[in-house]
mmCIF file of C-alpha atoms in Angstrom:
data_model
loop_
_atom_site.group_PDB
_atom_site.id
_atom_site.type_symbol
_atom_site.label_atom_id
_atom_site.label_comp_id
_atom_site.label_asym_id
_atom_site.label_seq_id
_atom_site.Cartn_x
_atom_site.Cartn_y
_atom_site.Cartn_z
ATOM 1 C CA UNK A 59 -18.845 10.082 2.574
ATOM 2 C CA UNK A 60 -20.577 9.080 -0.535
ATOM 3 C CA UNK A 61 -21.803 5.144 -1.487
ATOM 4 C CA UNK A 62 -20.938 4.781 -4.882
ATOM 5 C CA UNK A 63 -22.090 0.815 -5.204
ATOM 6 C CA UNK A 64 -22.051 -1.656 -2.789
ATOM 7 C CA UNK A 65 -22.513 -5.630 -3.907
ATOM 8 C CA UNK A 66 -23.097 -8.543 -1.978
ATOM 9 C CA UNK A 67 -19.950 -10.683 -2.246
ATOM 10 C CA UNK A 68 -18.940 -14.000 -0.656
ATOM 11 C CA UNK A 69 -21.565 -13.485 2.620
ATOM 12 C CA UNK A 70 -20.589 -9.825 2.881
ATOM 13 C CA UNK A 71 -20.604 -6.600 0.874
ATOM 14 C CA UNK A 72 -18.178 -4.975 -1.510
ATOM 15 C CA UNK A 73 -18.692 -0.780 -1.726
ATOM 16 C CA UNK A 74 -16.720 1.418 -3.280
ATOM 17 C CA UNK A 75 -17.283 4.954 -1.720
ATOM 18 C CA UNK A 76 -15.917 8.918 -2.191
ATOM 19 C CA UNK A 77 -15.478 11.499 0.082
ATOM 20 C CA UNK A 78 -13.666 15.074 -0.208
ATOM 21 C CA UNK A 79 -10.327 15.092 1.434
ATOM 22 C CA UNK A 80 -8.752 18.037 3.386
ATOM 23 C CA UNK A 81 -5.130 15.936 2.956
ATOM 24 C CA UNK A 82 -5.546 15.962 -1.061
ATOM 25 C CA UNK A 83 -7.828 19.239 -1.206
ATOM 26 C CA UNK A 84 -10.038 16.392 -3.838
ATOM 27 C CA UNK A 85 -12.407 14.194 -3.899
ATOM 28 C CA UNK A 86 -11.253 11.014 -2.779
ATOM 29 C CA UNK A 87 -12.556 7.118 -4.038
ATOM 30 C CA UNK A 88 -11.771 4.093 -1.660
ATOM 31 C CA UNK A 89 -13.116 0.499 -1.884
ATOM 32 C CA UNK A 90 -14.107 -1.391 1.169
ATOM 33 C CA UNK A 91 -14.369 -5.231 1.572
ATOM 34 C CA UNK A 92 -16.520 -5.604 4.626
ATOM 35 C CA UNK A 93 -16.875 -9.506 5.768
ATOM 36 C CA UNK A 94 -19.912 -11.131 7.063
ATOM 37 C CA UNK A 95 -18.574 -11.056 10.696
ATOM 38 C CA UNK A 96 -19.073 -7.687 10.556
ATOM 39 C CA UNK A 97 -22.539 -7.360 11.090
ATOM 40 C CA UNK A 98 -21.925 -9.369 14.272
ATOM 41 C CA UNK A 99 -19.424 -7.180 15.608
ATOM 42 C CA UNK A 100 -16.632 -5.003 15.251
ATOM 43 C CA UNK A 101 -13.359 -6.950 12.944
ATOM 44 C CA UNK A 102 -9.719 -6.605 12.105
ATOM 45 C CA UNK A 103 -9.040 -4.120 9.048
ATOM 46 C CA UNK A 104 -6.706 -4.734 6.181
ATOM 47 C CA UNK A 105 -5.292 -1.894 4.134
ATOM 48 C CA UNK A 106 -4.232 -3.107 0.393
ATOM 49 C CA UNK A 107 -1.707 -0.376 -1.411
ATOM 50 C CA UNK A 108 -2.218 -0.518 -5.400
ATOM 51 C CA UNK A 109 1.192 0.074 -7.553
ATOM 52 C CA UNK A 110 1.655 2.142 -10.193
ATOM 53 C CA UNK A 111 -1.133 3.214 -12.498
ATOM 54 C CA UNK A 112 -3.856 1.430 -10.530
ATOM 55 C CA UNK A 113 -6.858 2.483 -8.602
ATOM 56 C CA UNK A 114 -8.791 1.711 -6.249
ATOM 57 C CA UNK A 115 -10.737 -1.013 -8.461
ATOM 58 C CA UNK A 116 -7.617 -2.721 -9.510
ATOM 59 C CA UNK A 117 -7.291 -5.019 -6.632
ATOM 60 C CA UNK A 118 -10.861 -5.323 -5.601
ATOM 61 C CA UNK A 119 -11.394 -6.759 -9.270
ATOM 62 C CA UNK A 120 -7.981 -8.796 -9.990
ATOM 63 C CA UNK A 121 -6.576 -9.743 -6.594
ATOM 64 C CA UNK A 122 -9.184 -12.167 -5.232
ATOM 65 C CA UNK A 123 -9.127 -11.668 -1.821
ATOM 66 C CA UNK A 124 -12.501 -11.145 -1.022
ATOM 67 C CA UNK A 125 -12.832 -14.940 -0.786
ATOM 68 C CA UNK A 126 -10.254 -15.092 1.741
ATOM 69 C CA UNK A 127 -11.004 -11.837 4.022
ATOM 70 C CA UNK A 128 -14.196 -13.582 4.378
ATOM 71 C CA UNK A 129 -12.891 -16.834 5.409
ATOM 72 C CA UNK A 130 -11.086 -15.374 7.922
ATOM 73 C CA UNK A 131 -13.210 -12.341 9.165
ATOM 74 C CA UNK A 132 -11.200 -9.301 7.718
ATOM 75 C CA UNK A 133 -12.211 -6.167 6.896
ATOM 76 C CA UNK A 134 -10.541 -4.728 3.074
ATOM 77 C CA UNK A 135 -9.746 -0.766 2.571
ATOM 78 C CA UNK A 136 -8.536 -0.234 -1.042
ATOM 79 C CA UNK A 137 -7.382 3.466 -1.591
ATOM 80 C CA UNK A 138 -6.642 4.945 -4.937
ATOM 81 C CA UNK A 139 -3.015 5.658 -5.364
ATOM 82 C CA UNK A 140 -3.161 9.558 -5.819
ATOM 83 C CA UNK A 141 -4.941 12.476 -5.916
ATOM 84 C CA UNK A 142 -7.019 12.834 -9.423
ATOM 85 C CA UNK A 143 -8.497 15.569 -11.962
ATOM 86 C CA UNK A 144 -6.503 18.143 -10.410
ATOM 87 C CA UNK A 145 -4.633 18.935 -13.991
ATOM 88 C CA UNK A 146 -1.019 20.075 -12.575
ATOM 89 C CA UNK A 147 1.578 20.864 -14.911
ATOM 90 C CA UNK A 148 3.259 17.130 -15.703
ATOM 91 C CA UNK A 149 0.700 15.264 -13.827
ATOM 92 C CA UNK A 150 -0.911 13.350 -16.826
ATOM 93 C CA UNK A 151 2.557 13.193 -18.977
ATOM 94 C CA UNK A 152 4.424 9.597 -17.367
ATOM 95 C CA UNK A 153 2.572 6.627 -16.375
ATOM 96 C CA UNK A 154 4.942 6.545 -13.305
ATOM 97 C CA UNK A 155 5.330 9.837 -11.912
ATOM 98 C CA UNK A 156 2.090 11.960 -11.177
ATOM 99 C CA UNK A 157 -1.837 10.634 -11.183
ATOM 100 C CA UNK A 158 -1.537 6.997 -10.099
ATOM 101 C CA UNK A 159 1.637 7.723 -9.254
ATOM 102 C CA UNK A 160 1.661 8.970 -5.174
ATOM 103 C CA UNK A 161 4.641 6.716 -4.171
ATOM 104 C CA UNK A 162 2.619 6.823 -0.552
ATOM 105 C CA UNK A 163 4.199 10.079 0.606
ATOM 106 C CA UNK A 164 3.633 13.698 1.571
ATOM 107 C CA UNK A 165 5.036 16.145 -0.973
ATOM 108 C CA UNK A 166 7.059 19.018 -0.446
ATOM 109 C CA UNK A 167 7.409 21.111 -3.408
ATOM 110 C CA UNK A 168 5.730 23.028 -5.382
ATOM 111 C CA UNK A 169 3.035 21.903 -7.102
ATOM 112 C CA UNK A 170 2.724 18.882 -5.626
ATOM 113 C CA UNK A 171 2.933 19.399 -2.106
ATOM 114 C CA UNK A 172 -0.953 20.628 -1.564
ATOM 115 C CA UNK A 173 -2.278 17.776 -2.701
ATOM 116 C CA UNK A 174 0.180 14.768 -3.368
ATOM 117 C CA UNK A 175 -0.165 13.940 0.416
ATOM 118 C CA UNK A 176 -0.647 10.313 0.241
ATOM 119 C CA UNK A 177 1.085 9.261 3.388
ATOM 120 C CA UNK A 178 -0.878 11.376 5.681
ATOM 121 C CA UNK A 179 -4.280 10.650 3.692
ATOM 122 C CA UNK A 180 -3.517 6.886 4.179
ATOM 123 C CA UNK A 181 -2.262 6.910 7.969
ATOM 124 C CA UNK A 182 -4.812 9.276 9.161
ATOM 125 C CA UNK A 183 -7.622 10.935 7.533
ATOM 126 C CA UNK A 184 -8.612 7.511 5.986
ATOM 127 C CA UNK A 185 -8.109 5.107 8.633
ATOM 128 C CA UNK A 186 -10.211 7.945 10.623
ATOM 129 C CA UNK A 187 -12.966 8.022 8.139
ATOM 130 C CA UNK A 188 -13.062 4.271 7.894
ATOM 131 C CA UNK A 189 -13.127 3.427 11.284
ATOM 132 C CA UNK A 190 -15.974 5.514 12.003
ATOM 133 C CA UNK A 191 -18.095 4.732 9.298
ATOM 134 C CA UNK A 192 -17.561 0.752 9.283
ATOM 135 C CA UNK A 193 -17.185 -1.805 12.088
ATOM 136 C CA UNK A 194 -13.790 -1.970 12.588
ATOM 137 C CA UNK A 195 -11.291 -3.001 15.359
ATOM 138 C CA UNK A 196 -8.818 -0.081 14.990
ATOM 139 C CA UNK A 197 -6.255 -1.710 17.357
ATOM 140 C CA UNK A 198 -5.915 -4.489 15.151
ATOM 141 C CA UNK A 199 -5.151 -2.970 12.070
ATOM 142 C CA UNK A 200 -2.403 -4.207 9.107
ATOM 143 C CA UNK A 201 -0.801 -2.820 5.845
ATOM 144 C CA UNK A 202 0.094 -4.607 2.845
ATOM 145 C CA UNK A 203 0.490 -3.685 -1.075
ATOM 146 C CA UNK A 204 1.814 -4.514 -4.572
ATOM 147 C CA UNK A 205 5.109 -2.639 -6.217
ATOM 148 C CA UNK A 206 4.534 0.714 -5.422
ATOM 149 C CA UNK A 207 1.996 -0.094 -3.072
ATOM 150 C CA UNK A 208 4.353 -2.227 -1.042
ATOM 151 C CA UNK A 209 7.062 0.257 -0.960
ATOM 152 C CA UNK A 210 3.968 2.044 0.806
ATOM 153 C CA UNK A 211 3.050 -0.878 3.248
ATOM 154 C CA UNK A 212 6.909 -1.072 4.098
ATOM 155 C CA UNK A 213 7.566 2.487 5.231
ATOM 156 C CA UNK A 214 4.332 3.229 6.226
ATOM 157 C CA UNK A 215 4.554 0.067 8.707
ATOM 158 C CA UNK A 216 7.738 0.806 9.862
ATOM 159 C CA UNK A 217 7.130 4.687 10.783
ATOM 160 C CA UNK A 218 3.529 3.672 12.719
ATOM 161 C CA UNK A 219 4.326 0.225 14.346
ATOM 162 C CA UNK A 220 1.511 1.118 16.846
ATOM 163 C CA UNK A 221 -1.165 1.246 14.426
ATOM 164 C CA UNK A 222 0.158 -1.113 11.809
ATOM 165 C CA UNK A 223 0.489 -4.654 13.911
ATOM 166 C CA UNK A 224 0.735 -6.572 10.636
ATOM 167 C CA UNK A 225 2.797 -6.300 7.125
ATOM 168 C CA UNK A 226 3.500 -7.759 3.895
ATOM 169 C CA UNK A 227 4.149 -7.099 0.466
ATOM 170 C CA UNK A 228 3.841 -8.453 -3.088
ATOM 171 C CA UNK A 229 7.486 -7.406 -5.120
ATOM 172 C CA UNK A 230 7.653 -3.758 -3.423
ATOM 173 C CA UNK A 231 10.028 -1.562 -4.530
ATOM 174 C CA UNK A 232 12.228 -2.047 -1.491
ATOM 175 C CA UNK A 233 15.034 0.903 -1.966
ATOM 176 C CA UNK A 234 13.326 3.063 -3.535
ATOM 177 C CA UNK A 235 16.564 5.635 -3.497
ATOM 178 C CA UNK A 236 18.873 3.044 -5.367
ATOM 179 C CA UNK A 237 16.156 2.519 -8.275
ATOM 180 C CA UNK A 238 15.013 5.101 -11.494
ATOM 181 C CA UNK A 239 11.053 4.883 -10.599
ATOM 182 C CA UNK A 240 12.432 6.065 -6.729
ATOM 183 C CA UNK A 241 14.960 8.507 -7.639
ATOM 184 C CA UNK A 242 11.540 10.169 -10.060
ATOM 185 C CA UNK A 243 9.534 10.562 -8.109
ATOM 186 C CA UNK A 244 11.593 11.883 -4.966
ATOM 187 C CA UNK A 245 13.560 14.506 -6.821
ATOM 188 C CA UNK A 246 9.757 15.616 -8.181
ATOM 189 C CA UNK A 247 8.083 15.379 -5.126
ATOM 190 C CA UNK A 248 10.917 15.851 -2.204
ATOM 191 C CA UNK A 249 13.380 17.925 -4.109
ATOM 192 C CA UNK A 250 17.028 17.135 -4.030
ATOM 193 C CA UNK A 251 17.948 16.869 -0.863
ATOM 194 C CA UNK A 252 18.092 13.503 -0.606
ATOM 195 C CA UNK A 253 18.354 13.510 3.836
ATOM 196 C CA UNK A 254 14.330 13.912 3.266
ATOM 197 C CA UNK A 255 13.710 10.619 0.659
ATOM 198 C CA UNK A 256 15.249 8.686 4.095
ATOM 199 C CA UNK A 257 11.717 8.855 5.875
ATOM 200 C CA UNK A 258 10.349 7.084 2.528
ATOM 201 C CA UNK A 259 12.314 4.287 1.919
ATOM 202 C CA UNK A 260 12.254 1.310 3.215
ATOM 203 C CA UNK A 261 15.920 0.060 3.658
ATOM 204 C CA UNK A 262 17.067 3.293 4.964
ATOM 205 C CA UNK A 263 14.273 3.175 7.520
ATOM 206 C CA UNK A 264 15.550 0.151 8.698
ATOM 207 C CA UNK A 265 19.361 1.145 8.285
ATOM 208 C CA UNK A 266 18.483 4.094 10.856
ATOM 209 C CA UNK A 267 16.236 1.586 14.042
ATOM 210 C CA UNK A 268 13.011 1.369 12.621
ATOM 211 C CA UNK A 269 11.376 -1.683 13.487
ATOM 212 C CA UNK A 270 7.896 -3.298 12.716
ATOM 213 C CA UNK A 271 6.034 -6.765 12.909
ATOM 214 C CA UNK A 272 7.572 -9.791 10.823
ATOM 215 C CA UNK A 273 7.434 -9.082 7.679
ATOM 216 C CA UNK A 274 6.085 -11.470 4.886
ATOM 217 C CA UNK A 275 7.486 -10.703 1.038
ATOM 218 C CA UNK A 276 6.745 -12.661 -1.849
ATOM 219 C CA UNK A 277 8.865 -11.393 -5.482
ATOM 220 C CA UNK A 278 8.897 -13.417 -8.496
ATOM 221 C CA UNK A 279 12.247 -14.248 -9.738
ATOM 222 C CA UNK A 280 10.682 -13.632 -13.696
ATOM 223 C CA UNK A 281 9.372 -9.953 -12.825
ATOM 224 C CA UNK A 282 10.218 -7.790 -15.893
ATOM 225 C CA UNK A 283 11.287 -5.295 -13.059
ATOM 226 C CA UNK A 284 13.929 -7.341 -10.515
ATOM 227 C CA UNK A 285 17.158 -6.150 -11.122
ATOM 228 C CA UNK A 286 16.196 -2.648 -12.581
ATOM 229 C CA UNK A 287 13.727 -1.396 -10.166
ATOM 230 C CA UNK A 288 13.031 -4.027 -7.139
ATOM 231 C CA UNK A 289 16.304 -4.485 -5.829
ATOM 232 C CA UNK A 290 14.804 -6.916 -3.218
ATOM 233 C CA UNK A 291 18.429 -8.198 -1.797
ATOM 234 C CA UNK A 292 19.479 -4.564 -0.530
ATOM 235 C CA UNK A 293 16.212 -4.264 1.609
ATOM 236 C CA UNK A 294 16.857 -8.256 2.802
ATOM 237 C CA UNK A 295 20.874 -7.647 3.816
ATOM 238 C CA UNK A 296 19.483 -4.630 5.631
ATOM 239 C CA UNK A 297 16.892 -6.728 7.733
ATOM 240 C CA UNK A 298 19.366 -9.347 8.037
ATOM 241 C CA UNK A 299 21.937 -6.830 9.822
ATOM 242 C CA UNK A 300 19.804 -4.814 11.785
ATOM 243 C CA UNK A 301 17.528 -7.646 13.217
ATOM 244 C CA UNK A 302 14.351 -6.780 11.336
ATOM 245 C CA UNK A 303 12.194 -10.206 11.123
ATOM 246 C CA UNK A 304 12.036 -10.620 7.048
ATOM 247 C CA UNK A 305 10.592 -13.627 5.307
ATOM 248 C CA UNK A 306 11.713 -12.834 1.950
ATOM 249 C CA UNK A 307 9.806 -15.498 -0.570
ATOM 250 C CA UNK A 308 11.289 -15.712 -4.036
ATOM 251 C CA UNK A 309 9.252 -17.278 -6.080
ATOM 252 C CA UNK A 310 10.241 -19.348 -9.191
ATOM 253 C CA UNK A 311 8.506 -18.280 -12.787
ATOM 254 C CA UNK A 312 6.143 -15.731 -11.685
ATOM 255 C CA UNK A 313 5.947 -11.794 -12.861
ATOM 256 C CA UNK A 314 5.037 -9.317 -11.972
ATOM 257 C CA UNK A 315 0.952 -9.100 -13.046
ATOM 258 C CA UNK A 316 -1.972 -10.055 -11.033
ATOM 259 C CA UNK A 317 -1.454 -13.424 -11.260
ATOM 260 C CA UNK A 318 1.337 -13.683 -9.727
ATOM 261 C CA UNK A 319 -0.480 -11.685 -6.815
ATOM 262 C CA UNK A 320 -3.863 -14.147 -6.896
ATOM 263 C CA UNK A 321 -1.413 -17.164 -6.473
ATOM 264 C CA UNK A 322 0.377 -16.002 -2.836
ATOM 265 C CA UNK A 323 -2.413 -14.194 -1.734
ATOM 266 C CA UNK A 324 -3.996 -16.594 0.285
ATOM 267 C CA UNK A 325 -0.956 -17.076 2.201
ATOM 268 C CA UNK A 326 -0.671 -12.743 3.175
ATOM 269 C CA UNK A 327 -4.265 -13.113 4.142
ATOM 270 C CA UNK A 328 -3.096 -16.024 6.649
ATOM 271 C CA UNK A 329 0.029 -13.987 7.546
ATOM 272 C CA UNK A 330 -1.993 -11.117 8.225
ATOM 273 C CA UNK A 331 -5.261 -12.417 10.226
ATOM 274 C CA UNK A 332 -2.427 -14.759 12.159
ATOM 275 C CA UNK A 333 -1.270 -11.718 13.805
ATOM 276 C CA UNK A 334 -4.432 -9.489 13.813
ATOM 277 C CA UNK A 335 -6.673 -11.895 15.379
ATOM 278 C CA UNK A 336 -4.281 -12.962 17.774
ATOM 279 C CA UNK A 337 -4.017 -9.547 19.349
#
């Protein structure tokens, strides 16, 4: 692993770091949030998914969280959102299939499948990496993300209920096999046999007995990408008939930016460190 910076911020220290993956065959940038309690001993860790396009610097600049994770003694882990500088055929020509584009999943055909393996990168080989090298608690460990990113939290939660013990999401796209982004970038990465987008959607998950903590959602009712894209009210009727525990938030006037995301994310930090450091 590789420091890249590290910054004093709010009593602790913000570091963004690299390290060469054998998930993603590349080399890999993550951010890491660690609070002040951390130097005292070891604290619960928070994994943030970014959405489409982003990075690993998008929420560590824009969501304003540190603030809170230090309030409350959590740890942050930022991945990017896909592998980068690998210069496949396509993977530079759509802002929402491709580089910042991993949808969270492990692909399966050709080329993406050697390195478009964001699932396993995020559930094992970074969680492993960061919970050696910082002071985490890794029993105590929660998911949460942003559009894309929360599609990841969702599914990745649900699969891994024994690692995950807290979840949440800001607008995820919540059925991902009833919406165009979805239907992308399965058919690129999965092929067309749709039995194997199942393990990477959230409702079907559900549908089919998966299970996972409460889960906290917040969607503003003025995002540009609702009705199109979002589909929040198939993922809640699925919940609601299968017994999932959903607090589905929807939230007058906001969008789908940042600021939407600064405004309700004092209340995910709560959700989260609620559960985590009542374990």
């Amino acid at each position: 692993m590789k420091t890249l910076s590290e910054q004093a911020c709010f009593g602790g220290v913000q570091g963004f770091y690299s390290h060469s993956s054998t998930e993603t065959a590349t080399t890999m940038r993550f951010a890491v949030f660690q609070p002040p309690q951390a130097t005292a001993g070891p604290v619960p860790v928070l994994y943030y998914l970014a959405g489409l396009t982003c990075t690993e610097e998008t929420a560590t600049i824009k969501a304003g969280a540190q603030r809170l994770a230090a309030e409350h003694g959590l740890m942050l882990v930022m991945p990017d959102t896909s592998p980068r500088g690998l210069d496949l055929p396509g993977d530079d020509d759509d802002w929402d299939f491709g580089s910042g584009a991993g949808f969270y999943l492990d692909a399966t055909e050709t080329p993406w499948a050697r390195h478009y393996r964001m699932d396993s990168y995020v559930t094992t080989e970074l969680r492993h990496l960061v919970n050696i090298r910082f002071n985490t608690a890794p029993d105590r460990t929660g998911i949460f993300g942003h559009s894309m990113g929360g599609h990841g939290a969702l599914t990745i939660a649900l699969k891994n209920p024994d690692i995950y013990k807290s979840v949440s999401a800001f607008a995820p796209i919540s059925s991902p096999m009833q919406c165009p982004w979805g239907q992308k970038a399965f058919s690129g990465y999965l092929g067309d046999d749709r039995t194997s987008w199942r393990n990477y959607d959230a409702t079907e998950l559900v549908t089919n007995g998966k299970r996972t903590a409460p889960i906290l959602i917040d969607q503003g009712t003025a995002d540009q990408f609702l009705a199109e894209q979002l589909k929040p009210e198939i993922f809640e009727a699925a919940c609601m008939s299968a017994g999932q525990p959903l607090i589905l938030r929807r939230q007058d006037g906001y969008d789908h930016s940042y600021y939407f995301i600064q405004t309700f994310m004092e209340d995910h930090i709560r959700h989260h460190a609620g559960i985590l450091k009542g374990l």
